[in-house]
Structure formats: structure tokens, C-alpha cells
PDB file of C-alpha atoms in Angstrom:
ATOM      1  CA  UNK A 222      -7.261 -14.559  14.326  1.00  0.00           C
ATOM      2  CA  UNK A 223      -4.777 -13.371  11.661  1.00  0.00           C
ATOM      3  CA  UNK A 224      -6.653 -10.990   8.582  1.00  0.00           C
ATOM      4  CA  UNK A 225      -6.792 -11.531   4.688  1.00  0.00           C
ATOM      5  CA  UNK A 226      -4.418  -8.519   4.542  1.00  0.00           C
ATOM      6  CA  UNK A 227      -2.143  -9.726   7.116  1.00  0.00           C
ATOM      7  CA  UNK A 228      -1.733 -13.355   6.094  1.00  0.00           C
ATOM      8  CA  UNK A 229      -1.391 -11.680   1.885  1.00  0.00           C
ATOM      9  CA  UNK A 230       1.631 -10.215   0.331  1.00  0.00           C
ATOM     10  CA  UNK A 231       3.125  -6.904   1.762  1.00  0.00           C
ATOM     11  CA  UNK A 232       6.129  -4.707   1.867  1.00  0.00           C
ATOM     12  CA  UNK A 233       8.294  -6.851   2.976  1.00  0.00           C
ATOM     13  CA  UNK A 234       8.265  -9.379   0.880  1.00  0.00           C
ATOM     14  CA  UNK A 235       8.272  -6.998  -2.175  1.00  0.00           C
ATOM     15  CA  UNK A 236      11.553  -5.219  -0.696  1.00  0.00           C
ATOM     16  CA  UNK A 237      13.170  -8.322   0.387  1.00  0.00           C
ATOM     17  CA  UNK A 238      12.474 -10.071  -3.176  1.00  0.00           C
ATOM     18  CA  UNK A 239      13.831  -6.701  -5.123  1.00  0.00           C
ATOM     19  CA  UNK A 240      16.743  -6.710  -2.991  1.00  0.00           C
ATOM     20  CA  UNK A 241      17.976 -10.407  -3.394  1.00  0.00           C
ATOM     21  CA  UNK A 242      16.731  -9.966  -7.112  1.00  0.00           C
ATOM     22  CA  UNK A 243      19.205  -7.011  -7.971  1.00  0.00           C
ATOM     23  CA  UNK A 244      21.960  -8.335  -6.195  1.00  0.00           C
ATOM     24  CA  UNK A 245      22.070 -11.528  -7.598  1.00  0.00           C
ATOM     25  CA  UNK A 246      21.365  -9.947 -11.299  1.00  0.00           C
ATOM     26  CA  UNK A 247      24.508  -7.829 -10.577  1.00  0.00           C
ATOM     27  CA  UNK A 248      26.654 -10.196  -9.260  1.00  0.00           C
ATOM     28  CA  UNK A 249      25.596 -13.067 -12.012  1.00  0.00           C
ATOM     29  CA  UNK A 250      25.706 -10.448 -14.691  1.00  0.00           C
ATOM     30  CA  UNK A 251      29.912  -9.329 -13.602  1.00  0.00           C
ATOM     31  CA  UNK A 252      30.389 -12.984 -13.711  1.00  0.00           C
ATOM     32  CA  UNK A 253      29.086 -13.746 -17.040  1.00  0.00           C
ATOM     33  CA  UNK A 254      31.033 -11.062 -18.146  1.00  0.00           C
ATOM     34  CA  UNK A 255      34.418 -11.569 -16.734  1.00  0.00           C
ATOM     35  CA  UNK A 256      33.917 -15.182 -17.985  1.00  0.00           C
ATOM     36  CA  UNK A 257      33.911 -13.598 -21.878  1.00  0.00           C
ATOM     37  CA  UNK A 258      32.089 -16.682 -22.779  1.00  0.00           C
ATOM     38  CA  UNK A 259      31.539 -17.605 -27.015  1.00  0.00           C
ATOM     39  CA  UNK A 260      27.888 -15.799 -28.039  1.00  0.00           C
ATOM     40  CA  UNK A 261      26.131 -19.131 -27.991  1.00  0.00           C
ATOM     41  CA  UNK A 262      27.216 -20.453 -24.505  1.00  0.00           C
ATOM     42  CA  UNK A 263      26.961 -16.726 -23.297  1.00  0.00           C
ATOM     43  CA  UNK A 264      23.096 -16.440 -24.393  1.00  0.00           C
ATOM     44  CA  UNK A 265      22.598 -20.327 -22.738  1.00  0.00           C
ATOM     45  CA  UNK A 266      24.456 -18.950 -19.830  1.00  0.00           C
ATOM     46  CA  UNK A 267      22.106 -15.666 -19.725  1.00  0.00           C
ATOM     47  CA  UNK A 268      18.868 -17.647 -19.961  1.00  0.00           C
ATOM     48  CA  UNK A 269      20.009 -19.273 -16.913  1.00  0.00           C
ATOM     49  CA  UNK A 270      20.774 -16.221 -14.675  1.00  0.00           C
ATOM     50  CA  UNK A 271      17.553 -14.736 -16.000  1.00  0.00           C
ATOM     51  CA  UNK A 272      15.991 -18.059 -14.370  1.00  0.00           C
ATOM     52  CA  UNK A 273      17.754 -19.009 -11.501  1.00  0.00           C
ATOM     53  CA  UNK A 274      17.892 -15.368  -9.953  1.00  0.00           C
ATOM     54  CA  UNK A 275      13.772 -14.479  -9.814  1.00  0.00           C
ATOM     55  CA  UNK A 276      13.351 -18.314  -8.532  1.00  0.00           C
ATOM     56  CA  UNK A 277      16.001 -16.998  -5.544  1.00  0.00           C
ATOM     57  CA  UNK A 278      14.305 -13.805  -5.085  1.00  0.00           C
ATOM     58  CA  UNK A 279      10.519 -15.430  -5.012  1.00  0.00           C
ATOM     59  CA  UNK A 280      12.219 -17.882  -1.934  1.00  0.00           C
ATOM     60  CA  UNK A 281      13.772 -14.956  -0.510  1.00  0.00           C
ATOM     61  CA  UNK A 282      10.102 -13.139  -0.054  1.00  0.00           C
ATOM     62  CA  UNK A 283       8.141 -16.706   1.112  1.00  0.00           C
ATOM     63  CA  UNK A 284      10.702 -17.424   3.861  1.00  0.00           C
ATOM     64  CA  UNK A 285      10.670 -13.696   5.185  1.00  0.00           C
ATOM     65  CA  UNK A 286       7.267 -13.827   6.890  1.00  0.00           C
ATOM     66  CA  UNK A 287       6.047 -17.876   5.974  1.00  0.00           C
ATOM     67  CA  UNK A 288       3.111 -16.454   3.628  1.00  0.00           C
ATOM     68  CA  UNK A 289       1.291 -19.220   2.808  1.00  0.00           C
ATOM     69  CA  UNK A 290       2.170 -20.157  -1.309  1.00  0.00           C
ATOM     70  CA  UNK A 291      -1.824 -19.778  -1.933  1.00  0.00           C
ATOM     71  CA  UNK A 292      -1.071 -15.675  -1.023  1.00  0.00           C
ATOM     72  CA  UNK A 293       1.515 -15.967  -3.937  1.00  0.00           C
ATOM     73  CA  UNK A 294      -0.837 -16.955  -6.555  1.00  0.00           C
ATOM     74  CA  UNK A 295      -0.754 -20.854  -6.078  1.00  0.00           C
ATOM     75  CA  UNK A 296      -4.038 -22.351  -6.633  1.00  0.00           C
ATOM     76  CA  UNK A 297      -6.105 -24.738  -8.611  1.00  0.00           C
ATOM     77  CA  UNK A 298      -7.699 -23.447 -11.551  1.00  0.00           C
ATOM     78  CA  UNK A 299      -9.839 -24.912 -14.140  1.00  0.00           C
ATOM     79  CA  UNK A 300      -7.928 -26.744 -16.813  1.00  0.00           C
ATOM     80  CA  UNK A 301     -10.094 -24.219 -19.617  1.00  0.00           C
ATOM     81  CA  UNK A 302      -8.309 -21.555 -17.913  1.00  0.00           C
ATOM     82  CA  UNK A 303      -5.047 -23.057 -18.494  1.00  0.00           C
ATOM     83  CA  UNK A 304      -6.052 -23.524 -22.512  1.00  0.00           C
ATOM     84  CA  UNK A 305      -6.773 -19.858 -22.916  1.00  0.00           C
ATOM     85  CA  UNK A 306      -3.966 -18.929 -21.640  1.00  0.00           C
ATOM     86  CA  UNK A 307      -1.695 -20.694 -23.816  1.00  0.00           C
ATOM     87  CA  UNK A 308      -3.607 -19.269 -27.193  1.00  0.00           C
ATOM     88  CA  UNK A 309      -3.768 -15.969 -25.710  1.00  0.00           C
ATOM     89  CA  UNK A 310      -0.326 -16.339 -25.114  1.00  0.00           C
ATOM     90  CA  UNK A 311       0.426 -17.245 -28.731  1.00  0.00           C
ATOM     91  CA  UNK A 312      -1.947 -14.278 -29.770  1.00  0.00           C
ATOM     92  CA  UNK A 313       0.229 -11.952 -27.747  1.00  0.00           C
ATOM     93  CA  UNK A 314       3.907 -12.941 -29.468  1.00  0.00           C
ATOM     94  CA  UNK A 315       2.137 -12.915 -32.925  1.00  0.00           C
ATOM     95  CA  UNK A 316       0.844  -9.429 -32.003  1.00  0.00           C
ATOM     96  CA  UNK A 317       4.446  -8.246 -30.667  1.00  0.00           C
ATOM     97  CA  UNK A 318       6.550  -9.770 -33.630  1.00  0.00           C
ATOM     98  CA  UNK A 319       3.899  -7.896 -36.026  1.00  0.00           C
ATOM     99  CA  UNK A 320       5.225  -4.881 -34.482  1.00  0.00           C
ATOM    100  CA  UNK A 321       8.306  -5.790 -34.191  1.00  0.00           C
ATOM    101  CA  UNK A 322       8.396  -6.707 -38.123  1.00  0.00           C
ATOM    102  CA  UNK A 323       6.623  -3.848 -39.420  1.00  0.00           C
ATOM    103  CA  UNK A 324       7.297  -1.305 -36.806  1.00  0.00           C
ATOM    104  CA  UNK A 325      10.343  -1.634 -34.376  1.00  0.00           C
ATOM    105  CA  UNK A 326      12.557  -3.285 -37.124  1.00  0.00           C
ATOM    106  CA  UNK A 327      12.678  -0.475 -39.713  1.00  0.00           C
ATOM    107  CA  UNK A 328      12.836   2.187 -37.420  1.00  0.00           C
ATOM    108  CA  UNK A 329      15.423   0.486 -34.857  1.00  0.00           C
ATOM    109  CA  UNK A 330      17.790  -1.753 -37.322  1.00  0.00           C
ATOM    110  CA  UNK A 331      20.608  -2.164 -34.784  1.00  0.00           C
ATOM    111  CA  UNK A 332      18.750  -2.191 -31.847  1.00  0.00           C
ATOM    112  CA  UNK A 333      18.858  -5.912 -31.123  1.00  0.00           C
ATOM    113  CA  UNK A 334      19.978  -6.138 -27.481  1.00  0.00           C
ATOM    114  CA  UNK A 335      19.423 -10.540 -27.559  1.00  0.00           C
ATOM    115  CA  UNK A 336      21.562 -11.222 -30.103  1.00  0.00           C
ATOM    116  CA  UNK A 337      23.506 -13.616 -27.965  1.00  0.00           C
ATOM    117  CA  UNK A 338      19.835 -15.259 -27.020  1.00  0.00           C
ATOM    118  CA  UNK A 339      19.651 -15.482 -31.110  1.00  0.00           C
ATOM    119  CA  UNK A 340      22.553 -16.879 -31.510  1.00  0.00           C
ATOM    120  CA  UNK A 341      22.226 -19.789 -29.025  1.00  0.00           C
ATOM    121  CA  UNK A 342      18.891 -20.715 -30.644  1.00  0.00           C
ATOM    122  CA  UNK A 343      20.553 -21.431 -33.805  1.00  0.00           C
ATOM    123  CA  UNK A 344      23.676 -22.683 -32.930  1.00  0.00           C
ATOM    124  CA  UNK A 345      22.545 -26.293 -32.831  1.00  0.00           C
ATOM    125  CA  UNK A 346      20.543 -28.767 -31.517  1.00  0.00           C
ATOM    126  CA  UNK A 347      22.174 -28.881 -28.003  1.00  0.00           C
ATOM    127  CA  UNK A 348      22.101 -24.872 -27.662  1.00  0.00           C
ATOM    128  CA  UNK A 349      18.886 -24.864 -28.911  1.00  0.00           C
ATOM    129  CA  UNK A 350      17.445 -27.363 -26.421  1.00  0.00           C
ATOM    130  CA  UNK A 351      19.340 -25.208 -23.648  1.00  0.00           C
ATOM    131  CA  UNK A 352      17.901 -22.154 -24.307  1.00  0.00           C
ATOM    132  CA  UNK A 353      14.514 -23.716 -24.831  1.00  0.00           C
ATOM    133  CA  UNK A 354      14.426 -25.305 -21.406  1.00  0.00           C
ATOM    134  CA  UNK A 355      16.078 -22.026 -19.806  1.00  0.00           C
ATOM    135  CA  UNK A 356      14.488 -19.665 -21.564  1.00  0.00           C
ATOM    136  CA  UNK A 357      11.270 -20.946 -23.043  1.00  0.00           C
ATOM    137  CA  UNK A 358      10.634 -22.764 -19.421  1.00  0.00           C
ATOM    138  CA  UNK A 359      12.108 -21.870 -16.691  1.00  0.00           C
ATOM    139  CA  UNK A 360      12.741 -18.289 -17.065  1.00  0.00           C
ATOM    140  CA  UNK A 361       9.355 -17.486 -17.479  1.00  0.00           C
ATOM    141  CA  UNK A 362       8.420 -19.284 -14.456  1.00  0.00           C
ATOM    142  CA  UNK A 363      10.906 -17.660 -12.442  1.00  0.00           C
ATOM    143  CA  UNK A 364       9.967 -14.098 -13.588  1.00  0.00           C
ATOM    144  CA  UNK A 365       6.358 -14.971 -13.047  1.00  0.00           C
ATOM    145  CA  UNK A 366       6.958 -15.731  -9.501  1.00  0.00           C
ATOM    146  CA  UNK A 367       8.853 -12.524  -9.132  1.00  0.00           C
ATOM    147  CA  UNK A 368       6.480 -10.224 -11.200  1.00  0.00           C
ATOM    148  CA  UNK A 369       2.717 -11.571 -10.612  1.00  0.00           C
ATOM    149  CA  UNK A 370       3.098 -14.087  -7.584  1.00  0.00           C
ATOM    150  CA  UNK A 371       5.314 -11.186  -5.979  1.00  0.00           C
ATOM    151  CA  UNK A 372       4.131  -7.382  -7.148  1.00  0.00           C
ATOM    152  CA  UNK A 373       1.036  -8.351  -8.857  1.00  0.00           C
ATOM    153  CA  UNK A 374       0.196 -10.140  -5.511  1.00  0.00           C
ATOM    154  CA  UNK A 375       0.727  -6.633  -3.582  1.00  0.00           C
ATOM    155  CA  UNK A 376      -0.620  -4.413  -6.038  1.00  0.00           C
ATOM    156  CA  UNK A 377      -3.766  -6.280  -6.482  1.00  0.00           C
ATOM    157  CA  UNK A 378      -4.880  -4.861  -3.368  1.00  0.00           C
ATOM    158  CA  UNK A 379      -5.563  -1.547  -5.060  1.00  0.00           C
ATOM    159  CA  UNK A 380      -7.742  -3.062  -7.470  1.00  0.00           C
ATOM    160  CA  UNK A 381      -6.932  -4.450 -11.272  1.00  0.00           C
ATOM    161  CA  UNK A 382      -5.954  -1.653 -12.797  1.00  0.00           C
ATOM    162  CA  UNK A 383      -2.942  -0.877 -10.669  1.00  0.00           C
ATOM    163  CA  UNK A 384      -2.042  -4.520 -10.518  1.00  0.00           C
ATOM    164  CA  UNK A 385      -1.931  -4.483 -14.692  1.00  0.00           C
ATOM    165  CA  UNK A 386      -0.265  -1.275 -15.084  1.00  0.00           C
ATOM    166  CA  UNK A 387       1.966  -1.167 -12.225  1.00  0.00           C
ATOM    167  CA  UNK A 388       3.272  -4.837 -12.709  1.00  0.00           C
ATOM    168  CA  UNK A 389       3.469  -4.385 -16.560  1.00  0.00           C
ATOM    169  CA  UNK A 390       5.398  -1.400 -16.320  1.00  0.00           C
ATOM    170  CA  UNK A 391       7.782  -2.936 -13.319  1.00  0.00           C
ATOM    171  CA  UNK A 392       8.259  -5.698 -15.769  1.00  0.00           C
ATOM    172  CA  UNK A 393       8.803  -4.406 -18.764  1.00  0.00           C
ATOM    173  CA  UNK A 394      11.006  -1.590 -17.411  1.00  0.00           C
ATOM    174  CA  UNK A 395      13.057  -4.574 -16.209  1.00  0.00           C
ATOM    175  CA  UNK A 396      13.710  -5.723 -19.525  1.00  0.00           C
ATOM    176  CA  UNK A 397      15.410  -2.453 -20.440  1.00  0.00           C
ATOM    177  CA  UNK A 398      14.319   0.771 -22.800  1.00  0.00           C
ATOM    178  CA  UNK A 399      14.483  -0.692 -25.796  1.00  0.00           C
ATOM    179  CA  UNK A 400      12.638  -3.012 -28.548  1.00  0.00           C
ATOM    180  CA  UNK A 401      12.001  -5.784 -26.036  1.00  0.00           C
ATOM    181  CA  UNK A 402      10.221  -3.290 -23.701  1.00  0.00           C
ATOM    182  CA  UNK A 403       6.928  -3.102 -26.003  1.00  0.00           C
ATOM    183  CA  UNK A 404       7.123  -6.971 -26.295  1.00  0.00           C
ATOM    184  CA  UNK A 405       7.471  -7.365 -22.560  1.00  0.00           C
ATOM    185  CA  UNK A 406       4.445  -4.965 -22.459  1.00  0.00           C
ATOM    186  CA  UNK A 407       1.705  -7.504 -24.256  1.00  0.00           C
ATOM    187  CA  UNK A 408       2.950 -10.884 -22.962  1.00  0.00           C
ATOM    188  CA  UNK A 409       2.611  -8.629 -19.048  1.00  0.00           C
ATOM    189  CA  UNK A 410      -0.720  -7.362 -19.803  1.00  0.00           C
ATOM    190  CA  UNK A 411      -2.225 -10.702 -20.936  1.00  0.00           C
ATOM    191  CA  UNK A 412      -0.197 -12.435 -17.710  1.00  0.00           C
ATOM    192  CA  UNK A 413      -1.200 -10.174 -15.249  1.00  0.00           C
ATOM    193  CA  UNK A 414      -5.077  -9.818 -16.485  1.00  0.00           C
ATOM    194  CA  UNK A 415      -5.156 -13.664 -15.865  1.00  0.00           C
ATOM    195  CA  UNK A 416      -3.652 -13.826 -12.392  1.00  0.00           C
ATOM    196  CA  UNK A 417      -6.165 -10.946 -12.135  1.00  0.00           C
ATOM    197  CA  UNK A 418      -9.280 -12.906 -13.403  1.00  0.00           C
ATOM    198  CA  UNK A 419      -8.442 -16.106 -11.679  1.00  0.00           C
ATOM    199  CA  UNK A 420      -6.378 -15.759  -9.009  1.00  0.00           C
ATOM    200  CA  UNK A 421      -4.135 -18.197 -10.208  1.00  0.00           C
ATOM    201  CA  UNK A 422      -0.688 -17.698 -10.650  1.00  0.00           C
ATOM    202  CA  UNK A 423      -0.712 -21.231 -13.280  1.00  0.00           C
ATOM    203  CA  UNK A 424      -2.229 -19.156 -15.695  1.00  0.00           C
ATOM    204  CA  UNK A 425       0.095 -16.526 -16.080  1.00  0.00           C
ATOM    205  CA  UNK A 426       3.188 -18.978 -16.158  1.00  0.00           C
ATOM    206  CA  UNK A 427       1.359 -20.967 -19.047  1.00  0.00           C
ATOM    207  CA  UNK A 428       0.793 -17.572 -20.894  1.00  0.00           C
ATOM    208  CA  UNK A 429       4.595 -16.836 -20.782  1.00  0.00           C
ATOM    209  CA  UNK A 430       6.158 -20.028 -21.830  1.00  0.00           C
ATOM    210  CA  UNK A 431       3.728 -20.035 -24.462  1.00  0.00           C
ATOM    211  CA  UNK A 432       4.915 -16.971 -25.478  1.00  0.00           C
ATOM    212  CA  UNK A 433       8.619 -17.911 -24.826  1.00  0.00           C
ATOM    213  CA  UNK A 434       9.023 -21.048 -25.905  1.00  0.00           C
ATOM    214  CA  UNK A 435       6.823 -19.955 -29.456  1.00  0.00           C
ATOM    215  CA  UNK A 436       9.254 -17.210 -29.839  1.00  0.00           C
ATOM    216  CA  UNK A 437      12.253 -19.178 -29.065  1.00  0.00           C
ATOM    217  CA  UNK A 438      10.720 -21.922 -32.028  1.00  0.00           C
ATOM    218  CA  UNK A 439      10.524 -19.605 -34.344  1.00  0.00           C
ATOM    219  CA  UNK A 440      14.183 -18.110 -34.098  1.00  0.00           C
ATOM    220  CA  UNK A 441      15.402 -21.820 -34.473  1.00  0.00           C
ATOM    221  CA  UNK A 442      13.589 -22.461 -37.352  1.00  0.00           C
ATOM    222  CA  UNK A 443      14.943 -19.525 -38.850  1.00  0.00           C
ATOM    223  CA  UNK A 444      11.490 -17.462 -39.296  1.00  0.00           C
TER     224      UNK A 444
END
């Protein structure tokens, strides 16, 4: 009969999943760019790359070996669970725009490397409902599959302080050196201790789009 450790995510699936995942940002990336798109449509058009490509790269690692989706993270958890992880999700973008306000801001002015995300959020209703269901939705579920149904998944096996670290540091690495890298650093933490603490993927895909979407809400509102 087939193991816990050989029926749970491995190698493999890690490799093949980084693999598809850089490609895919490459390619999608020259494209956007060749395409010289207006700032709004261009931060829409972003969003959606950032989505689609981790959704690829999570299909990418199932289908290599047929892990079952429960190995990934997928599993019933308590609707309580599910609660606290949308506030703590809200407590962890209030934290990160504190520091971005009082912190990042005055000592990085010019460092804002999503203005185009910005700029779709208040361009109008329709560019504001795209990058809300791109990147306040979608997005984060697609990274979450990538980052904590994927690495998390793998790293867990050397116990939770190597899954938090390692997949917060993978992850917000990912996002680039720069101000987004300490934001990607609390929403991660908070994820990853969750898929830690209950096993359930759900819980870190509610944290993010909390987080997301609340961020996303307050640029169109103008705060």
C-alpha cells in the first residue's frame, strides 16, 4: 500500500509547477508588453496574467503524478475557521498599509511598482470591477494554489516553521525587492500559519482575498 509521504506533495510537483509558472510569467509578461496597452487596461490585463498563470502551474503539478487534491490542501474545514481568516486577513492589510503610510512611503516616495494596478482601480466602474474580480479574487486563489497548496504542501514536511518561513519568503521574493515585498510578507505569514493550523488550503485563500479585495476597495474609494 502506497505511504502518507508517497501519496503527499514532492519534488516533482514543486519543479514541474515552478517551471510552467516562470515560463508562462515570461512569456505573458513580453506579451503584455509588446501590446503597449493604456495604464488602466494594462493593470486589468496584469491582474489577469498574475491569475491565470499560478492556476496553470497548480494543474501542471496535480496532473504530473495524480496527487490526490486533499494532498494540495483541499479539505473541509469548519466554517469558524473560514471567519477568522477573513478578519485576520483584514488585520494583516491594516497592519501593512500602517507601514506602508508611516514607514515605506516617506522613505521610498517613488517606489510604487503597481501604479498601473492603481490606476485601473480608479479608472471607472468597469476597470474597477475587472481588477476586483482579477485581482481581489482570482489572483489570490491562483497564487494560493501555487504558494501554500504547492510549496507550503512540501515544506510542511519539515515542520511549521520551515513551511512559514520558507513559503513566505518564496512568496514574497516573488513579488519583487521592493515596497510590496514587506506587504507580501504579513498577508504570507497569516496564510501559511492557517494552512498550517488546519490543513486547509480554504483558509488561506479566504485570508488573501480578504486582504486583496480590502486593499483593492480602498484604492477605489480613493483612501
Amino acid at each position: 500500500m502506497p505511504t502518507d509521504r508517497s501519496r503527499s506533495v514532492g519534488w516533482p510537483e514543486l519543479a514541474v509547477a515552478a517551471i510552467t509558472a516562470v515560463v508562462l510569467y515570461i512569456g505573458g509578461g513580453l506579451g503584455l508588453y509588446l501590446l503597449e496597452l493604456p495604464a488602466a487596461a494594462s493593470g486589468v490585463a496584469q491582474f489577469a496574467l498574475s491569475a491565470a498563470v499560478p492556476v496553470l502551474a497548480f494543474v501542471a503539478a496535480v496532473l504530473i503524478r495524480r496527487r490526490p487534491l486533499s494532498a494540495f490542501g483541499f479539505r473541509r474545514v469548519a466554517p469558524r475557521w473560514l471567519l477568522l481568516a477573513a478578519l485576520l486577513g483584514l488585520v494583516a492589510m491594516g497592519l501593512a498599509s500602517l507601514l506602508s503610510i508611516f514607514v515605506l512611503d516617506p522613505l521610498f516616495p517613488d517606489d510604487n511598482t503597481q501604479a498601473d494596478y492603481d490606476t485601473a482601480a480608479t479608472a471607472g466602474i468597469a476597470f474597477f470591477l475587472g481588477t476586483l474580480a482579477m485581482g481581489g479574487v482570482i489572483e489570490p486563489f491562483g497564487e494560493e494554489l501555487l504558494f501554500r497548496g504547492v510549496l507550503a504542501s512540501l515544506l510542511k514536511r519539515w515542520g511549521p516553521w520551515v513551511m512559514i518561513i520558507g513559503s513566505t519568503l518564496v512568496f514574497a521574493l516573488a513579488h519583487g525587492i521592493n515596497v510590496v515585498f514587506f506587504s507580501a510578507v504579513f498577508m504570507s505569514v497569516v496564510s501559511t500559519y492557517l494552512y498550517w493550523r488546519t490543513g486547509s488550503i480554504w483558509t488561506s485563500v479566504i485570508v488573501h482575498i480578504t486582504y486583496n479585495s480590502a486593499a483593492l476597495i480602498a484604492k477605489g474609494l480613493g483612501l
